[in-house]
mmCIF file of C-alpha atoms in Angstrom:
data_model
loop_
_atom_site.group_PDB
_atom_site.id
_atom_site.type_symbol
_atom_site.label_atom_id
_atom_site.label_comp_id
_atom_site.label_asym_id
_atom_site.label_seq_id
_atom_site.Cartn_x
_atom_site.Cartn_y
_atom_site.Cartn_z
ATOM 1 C CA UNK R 1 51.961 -35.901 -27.097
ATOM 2 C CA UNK R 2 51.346 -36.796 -23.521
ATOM 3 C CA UNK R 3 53.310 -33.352 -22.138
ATOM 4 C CA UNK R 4 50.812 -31.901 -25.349
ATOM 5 C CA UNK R 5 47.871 -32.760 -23.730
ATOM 6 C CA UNK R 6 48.694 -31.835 -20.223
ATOM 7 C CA UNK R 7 49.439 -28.351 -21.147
ATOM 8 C CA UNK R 8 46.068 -27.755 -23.171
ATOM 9 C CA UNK R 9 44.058 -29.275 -19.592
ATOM 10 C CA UNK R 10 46.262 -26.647 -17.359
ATOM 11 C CA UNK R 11 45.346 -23.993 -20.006
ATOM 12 C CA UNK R 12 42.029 -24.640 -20.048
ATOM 13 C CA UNK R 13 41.754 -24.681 -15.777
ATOM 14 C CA UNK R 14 43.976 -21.695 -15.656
ATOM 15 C CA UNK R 15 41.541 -19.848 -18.310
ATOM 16 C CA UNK R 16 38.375 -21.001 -16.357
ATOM 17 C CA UNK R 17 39.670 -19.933 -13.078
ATOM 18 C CA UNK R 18 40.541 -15.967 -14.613
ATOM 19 C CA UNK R 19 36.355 -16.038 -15.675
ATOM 20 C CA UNK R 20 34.302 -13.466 -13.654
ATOM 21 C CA UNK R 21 32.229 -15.446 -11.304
ATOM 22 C CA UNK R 22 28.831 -16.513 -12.481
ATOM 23 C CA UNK R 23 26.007 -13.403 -12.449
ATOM 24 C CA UNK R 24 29.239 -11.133 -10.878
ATOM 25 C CA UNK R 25 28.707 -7.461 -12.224
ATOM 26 C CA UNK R 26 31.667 -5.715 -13.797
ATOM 27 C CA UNK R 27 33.187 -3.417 -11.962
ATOM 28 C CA UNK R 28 31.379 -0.032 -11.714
ATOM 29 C CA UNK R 29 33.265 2.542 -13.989
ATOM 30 C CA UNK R 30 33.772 6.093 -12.443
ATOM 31 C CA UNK R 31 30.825 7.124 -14.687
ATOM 32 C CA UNK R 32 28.573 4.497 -13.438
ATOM 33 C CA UNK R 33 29.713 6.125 -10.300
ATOM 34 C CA UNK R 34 29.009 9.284 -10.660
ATOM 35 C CA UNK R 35 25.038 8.507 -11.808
ATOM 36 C CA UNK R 36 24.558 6.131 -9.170
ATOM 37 C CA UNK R 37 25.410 9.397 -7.066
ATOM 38 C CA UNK R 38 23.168 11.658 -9.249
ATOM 39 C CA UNK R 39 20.782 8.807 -8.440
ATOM 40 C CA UNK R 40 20.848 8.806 -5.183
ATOM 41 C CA UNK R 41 20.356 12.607 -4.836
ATOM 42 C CA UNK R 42 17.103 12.197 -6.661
ATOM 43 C CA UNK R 43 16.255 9.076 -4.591
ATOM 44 C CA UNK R 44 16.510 11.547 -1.769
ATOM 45 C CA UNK R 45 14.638 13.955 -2.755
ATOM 46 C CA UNK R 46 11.602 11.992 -4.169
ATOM 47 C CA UNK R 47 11.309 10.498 -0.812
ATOM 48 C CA UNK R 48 11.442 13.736 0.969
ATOM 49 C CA UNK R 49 8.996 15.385 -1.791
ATOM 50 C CA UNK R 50 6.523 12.227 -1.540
ATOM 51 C CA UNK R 51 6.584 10.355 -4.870
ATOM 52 C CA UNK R 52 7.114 7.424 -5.575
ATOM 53 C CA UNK R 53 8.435 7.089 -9.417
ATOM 54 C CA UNK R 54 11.847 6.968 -8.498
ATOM 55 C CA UNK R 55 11.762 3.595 -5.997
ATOM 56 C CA UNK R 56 9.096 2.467 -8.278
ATOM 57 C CA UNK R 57 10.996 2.820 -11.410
ATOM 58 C CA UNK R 58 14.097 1.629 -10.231
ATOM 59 C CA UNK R 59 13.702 -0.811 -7.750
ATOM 60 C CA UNK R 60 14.719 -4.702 -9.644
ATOM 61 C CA UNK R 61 12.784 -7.632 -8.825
ATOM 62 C CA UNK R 62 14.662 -9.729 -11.103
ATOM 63 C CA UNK R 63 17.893 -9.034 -9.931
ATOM 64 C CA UNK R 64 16.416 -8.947 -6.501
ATOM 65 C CA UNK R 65 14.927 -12.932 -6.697
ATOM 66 C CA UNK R 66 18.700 -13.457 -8.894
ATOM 67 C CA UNK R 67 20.421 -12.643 -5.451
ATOM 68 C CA UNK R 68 18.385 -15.560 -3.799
ATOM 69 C CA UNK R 69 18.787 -18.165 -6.237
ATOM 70 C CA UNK R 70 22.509 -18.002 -6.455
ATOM 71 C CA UNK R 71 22.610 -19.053 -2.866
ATOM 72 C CA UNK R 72 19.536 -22.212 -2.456
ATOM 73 C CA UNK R 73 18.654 -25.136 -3.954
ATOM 74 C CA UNK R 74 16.842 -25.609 -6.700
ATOM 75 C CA UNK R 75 14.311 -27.192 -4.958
ATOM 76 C CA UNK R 76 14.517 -24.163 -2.754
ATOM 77 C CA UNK R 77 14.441 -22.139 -6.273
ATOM 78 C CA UNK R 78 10.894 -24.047 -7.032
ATOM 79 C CA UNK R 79 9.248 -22.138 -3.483
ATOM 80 C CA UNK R 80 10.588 -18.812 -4.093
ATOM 81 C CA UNK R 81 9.099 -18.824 -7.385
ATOM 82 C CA UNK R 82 6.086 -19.992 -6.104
ATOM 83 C CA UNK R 83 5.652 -17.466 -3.551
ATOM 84 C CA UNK R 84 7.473 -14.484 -5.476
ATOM 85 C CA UNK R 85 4.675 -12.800 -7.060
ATOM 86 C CA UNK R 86 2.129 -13.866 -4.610
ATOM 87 C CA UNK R 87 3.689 -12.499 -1.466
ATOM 88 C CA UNK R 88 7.163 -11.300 -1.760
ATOM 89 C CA UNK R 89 6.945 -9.092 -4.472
ATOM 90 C CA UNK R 90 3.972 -7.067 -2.630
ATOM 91 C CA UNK R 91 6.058 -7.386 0.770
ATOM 92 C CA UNK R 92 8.805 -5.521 -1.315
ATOM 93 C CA UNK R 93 6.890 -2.849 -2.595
ATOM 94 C CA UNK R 94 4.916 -2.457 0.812
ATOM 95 C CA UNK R 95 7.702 -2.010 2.546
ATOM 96 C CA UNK R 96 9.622 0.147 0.288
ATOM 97 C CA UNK R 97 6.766 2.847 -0.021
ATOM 98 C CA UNK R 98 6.311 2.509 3.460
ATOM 99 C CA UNK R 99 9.698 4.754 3.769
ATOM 100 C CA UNK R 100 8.186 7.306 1.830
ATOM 101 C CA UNK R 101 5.001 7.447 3.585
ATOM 102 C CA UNK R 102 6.714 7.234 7.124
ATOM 103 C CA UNK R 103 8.572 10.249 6.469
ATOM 104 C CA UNK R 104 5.506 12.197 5.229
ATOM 105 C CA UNK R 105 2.554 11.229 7.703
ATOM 106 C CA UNK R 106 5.019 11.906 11.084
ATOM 107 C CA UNK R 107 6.974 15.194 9.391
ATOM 108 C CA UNK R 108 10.261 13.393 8.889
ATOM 109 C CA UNK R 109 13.644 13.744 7.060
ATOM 110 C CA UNK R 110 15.922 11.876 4.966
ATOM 111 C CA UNK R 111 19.216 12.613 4.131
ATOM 112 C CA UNK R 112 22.370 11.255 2.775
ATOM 113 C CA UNK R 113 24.562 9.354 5.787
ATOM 114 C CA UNK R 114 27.065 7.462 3.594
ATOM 115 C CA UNK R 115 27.539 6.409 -0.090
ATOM 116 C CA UNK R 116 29.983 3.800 -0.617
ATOM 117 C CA UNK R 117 31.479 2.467 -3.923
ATOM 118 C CA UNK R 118 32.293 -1.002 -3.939
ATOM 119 C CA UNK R 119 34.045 -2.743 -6.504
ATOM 120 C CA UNK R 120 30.043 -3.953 -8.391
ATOM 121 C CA UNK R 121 27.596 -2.593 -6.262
ATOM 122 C CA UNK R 122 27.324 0.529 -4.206
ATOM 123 C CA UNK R 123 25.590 0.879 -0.657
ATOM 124 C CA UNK R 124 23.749 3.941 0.518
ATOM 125 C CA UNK R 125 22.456 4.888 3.788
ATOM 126 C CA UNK R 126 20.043 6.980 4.596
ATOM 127 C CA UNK R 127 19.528 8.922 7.921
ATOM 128 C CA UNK R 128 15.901 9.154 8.674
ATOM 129 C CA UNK R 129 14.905 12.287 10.835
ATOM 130 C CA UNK R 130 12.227 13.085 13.018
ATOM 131 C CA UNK R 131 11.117 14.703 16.414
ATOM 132 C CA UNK R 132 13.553 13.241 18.844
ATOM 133 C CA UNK R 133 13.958 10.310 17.066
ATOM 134 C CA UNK R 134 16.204 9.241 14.291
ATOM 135 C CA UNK R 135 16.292 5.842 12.140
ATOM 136 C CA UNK R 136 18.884 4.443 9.137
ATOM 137 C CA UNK R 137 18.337 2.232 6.242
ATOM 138 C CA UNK R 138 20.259 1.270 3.784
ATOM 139 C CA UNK R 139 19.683 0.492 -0.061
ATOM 140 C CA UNK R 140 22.190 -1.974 -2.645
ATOM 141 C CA UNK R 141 22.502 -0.088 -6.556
ATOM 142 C CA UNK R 142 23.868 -2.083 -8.859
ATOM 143 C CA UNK R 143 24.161 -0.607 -12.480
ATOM 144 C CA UNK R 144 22.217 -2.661 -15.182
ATOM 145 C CA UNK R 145 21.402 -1.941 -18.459
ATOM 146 C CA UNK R 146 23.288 2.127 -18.708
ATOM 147 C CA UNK R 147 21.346 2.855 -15.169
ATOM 148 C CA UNK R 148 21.399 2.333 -11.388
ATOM 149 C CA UNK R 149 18.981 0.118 -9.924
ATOM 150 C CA UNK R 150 17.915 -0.607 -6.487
ATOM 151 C CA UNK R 151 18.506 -4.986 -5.591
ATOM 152 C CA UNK R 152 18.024 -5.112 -2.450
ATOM 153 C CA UNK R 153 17.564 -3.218 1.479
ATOM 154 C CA UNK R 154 18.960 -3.387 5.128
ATOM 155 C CA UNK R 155 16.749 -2.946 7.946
ATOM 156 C CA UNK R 156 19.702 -1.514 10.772
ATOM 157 C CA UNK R 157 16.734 -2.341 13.425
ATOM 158 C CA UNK R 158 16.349 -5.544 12.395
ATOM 159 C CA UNK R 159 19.583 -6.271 11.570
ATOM 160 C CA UNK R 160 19.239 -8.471 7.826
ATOM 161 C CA UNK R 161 18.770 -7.692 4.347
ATOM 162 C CA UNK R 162 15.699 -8.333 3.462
ATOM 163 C CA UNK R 163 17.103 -11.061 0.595
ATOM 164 C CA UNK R 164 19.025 -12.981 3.301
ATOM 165 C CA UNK R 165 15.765 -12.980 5.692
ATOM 166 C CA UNK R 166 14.111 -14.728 2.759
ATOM 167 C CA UNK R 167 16.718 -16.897 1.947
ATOM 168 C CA UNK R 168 16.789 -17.836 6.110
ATOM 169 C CA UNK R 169 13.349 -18.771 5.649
ATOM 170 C CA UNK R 170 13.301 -20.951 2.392
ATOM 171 C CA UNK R 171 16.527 -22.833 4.150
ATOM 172 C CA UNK R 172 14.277 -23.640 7.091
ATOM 173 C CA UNK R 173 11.274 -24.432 5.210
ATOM 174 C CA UNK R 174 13.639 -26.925 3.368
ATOM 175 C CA UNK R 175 15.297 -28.049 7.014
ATOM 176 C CA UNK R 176 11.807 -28.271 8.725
ATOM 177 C CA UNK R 177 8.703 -29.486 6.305
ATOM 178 C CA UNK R 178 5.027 -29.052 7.560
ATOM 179 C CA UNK R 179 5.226 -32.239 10.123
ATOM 180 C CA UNK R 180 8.445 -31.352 11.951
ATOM 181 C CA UNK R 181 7.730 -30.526 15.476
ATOM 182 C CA UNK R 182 10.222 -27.228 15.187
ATOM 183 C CA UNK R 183 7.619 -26.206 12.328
ATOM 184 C CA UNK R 184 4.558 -26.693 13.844
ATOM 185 C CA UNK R 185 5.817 -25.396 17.366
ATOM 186 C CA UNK R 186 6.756 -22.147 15.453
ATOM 187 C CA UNK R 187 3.603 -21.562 13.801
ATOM 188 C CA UNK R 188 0.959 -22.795 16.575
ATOM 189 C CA UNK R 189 2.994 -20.416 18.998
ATOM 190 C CA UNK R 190 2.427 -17.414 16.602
ATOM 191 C CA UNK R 191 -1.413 -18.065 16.245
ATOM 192 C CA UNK R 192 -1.544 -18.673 19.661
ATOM 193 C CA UNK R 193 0.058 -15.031 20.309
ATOM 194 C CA UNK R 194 -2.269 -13.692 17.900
ATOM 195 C CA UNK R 195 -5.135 -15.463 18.732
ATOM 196 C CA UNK R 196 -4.335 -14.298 22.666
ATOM 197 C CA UNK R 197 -4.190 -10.599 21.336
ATOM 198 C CA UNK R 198 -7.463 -10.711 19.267
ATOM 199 C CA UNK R 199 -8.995 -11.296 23.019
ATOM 200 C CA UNK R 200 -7.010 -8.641 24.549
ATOM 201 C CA UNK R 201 -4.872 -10.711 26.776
ATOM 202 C CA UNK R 202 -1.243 -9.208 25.833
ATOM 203 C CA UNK R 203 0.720 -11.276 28.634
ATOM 204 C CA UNK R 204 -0.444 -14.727 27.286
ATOM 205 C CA UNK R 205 0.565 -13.159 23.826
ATOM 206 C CA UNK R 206 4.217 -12.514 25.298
ATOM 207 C CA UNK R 207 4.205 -15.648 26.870
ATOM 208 C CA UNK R 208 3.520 -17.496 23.768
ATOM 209 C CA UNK R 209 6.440 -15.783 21.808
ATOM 210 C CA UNK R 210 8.843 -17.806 24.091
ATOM 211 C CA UNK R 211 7.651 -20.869 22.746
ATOM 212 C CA UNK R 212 9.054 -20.537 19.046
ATOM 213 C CA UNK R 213 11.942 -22.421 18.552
ATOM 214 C CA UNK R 214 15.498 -21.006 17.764
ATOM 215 C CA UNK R 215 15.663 -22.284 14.685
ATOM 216 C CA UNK R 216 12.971 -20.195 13.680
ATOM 217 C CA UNK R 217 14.294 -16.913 14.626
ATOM 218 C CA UNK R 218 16.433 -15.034 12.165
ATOM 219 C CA UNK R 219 17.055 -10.638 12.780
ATOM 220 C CA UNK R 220 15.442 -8.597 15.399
ATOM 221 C CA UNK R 221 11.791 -9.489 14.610
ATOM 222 C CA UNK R 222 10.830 -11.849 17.386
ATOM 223 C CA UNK R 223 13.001 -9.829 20.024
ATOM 224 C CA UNK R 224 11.336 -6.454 18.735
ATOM 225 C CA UNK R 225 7.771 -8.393 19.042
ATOM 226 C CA UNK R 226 8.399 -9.206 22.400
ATOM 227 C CA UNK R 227 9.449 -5.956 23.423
ATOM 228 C CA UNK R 228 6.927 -4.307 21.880
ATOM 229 C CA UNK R 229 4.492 -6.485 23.693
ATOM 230 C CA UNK R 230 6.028 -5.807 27.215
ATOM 231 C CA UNK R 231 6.104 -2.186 26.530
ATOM 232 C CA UNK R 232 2.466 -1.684 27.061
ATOM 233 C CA UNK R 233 2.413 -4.004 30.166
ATOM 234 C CA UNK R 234 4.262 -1.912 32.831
ATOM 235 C CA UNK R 235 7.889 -0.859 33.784
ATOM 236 C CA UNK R 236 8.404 -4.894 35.817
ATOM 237 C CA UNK R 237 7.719 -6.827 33.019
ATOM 238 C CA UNK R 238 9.583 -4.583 30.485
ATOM 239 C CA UNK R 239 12.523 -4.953 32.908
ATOM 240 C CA UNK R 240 12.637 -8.948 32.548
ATOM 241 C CA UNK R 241 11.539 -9.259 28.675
ATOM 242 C CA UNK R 242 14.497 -6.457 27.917
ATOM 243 C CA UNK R 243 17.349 -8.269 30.250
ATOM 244 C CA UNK R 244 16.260 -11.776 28.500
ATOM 245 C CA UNK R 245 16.374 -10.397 25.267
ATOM 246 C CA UNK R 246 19.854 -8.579 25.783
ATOM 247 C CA UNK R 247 21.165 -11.965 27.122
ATOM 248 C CA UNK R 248 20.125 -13.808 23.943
ATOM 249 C CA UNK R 249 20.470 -11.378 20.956
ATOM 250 C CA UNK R 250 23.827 -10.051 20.773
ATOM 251 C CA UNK R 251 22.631 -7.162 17.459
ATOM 252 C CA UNK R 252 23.694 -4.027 18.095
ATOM 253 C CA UNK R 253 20.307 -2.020 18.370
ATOM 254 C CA UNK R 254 19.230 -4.655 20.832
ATOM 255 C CA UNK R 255 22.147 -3.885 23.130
ATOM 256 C CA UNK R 256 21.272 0.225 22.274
ATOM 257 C CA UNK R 257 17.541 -0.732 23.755
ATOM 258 C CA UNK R 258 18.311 -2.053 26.878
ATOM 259 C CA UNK R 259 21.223 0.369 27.755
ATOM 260 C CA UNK R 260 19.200 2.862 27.127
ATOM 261 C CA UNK R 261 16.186 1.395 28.590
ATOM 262 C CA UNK R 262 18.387 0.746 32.015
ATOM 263 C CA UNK R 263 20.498 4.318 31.866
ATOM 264 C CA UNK R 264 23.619 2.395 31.587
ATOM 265 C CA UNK R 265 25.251 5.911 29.986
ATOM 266 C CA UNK R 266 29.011 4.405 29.685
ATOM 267 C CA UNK R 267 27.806 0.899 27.750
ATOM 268 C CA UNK R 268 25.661 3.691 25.401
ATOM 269 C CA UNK R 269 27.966 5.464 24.696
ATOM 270 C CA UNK R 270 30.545 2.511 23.768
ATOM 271 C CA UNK R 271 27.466 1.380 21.692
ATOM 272 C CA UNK R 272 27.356 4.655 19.627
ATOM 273 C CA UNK R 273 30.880 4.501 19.128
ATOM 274 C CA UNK R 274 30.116 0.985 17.908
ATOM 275 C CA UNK R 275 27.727 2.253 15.581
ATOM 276 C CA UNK R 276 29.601 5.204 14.281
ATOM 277 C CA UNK R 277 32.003 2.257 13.233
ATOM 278 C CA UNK R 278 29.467 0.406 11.223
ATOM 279 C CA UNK R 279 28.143 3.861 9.640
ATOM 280 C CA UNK R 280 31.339 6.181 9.330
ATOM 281 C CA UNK R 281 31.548 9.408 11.544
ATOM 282 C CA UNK R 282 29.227 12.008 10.693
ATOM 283 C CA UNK R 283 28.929 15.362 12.877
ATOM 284 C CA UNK R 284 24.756 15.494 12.112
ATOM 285 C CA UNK R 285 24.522 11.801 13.961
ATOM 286 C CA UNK R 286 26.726 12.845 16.496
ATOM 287 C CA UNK R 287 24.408 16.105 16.773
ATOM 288 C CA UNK R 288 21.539 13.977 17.078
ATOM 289 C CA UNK R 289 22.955 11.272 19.855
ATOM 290 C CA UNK R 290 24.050 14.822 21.913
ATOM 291 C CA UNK R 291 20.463 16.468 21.913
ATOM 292 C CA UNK R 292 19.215 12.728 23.556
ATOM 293 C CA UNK R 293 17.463 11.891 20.273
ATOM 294 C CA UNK R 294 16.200 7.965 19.858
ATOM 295 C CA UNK R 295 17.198 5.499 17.848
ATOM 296 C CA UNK R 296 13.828 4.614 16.410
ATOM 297 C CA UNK R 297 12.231 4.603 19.917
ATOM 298 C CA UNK R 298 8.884 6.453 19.451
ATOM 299 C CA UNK R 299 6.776 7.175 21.911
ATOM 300 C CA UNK R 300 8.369 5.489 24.558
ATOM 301 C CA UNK R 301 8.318 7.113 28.261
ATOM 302 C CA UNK R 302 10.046 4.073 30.049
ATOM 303 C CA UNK R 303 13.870 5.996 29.860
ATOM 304 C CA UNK R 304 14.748 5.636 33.735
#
């Protein structure tokens, strides 16, 4: 009876352990496969032809705010949906049309870089276009319900998906409340900045930036704030904000920026090698880095 019941608890662990993991897709079908690239090429083309349906349409908030739960608290879970369809689902769309109307207003391109079929989710990047200046992003498909939908995007600038940048910041709003002197450093230090800017004085604005803690910095966006601060208060200062910022943030486009920024032409061109690592060879990127084309550095003069 005893060896009985010992073999019905091993059966039951071994049976648990073979279950897919909990919200895990099934694995995409060569079908699925197949629309999600028929998807795609429409995706393209919608963006490049101006409307909007097709990100609208298939773009998941659900499965979107489903990513995010599985990895906080539930207490954590309460503030996300609290915040959801107040801010995050606008910030979504916002910054999803913004693509499409990017590519429009400044006569720009986008074209397929790289599909890639992983075992429940594709990832497809895009290669953004335009005079002397070239940009990628990159969308997750998953297929629900018979067709592909977009859950989630990666900034390459900013280096974070946008779920994980949310989930950074419910973690530290759990990790800091409204009292802690990390929080309030943070966010008098950004009002400050703005407040400094409203008056016109941009170097007290930079200044201020330095102030926010590092708990409170998560991607490329303070180091890009800075930087685009500096830019607009001469070649000295730009020097010093770009050196700090190399020191500090290790991402890949910051170390493009500042050996670009210094002329440093045999760390660039180890950093495009880098890069053609992370995105797969292609011969129209290597076209582009040839003819001295930008990675997402408009209207800057400063190249020495």
């Amino acid at each position: 009876m005893y060896k009985l019941i010992i073999s019905a608890i091993i059966l039951i662990f071994l049976i648990g352990c073979s279950e897919p993991k909990k919200n895990e897709r099934p694995s995409l079908t060569t079908e699925q496969q197949a629309k999600i690239e028929s998807f795609s090429t429409q995706l393209i083309k919608s963006i490049n032809g101006f409307d909007f349906s097709v990100i609208n349409n298939s773009w998941n908030n659900e499965i979107f705010k489903e990513r995010i739960s599985n990895q906080i608290t539930k207490t954590q879970q309460s503030v996300l949906e609290h915040f959801f369809d107040e801010k995050i689902r606008r910030t979504i769309k916002f910054g999803n049309l913004s693509i499409i109307h990017r590519v429009n207003s400044d006569h720009g391109k986008v074209s397929l870089l790289r599909l890639d079929h992983l075992e429940h989710h594709s990832e497809l990047i895009l290669l953004l276009t335009f005079e002397g200046v070239y940009d990628f992003f990159k969308y997750r498909i998953e297929f629900i319900g018979n067709m592909p939908n977009i859950t989630d995007y990666y900034n390459y600038t900013d280096n974070i998906w946008y779920s994980q940048k949310i989930i950074s910041n419910l973690r530290l709003n759990s990790q800091f409340d409204a009292f802690s002197d990390e929080r309030h450093l943070a966010n008098q230090s950004l009002i400050n900045s703005e407040k400094q800017l409203s008056i016109g004085d941009t170097l007290e604005a930079l200044y201020y930036l330095y102030d926010i803690p590092e708990s409170h910095q998560s991607g490329n966006w303070l180091s890009l704030r800075k930087l685009k601060l500096a830019l607009s208060l001469g070649d000295s200062i730009m020097a010093d904000v770009m050196a700090t910022e190399y020191e500090s943030n290790k991402s890949l486009y910051i170390k493009y920026l500042y050996n670009y920024y210094i002329g440093d032409t045999n760390n660039l061109s180890s950093t495009f090698e880098l890069l053609a690592l992370e995105l797969g060879e292609s011969e129209t990127l290597d076209s582009l880095v040839k003819s001295g084309s930008l990675w997402n550095l408009r209207n800057n003069n400063n190249k020495r």
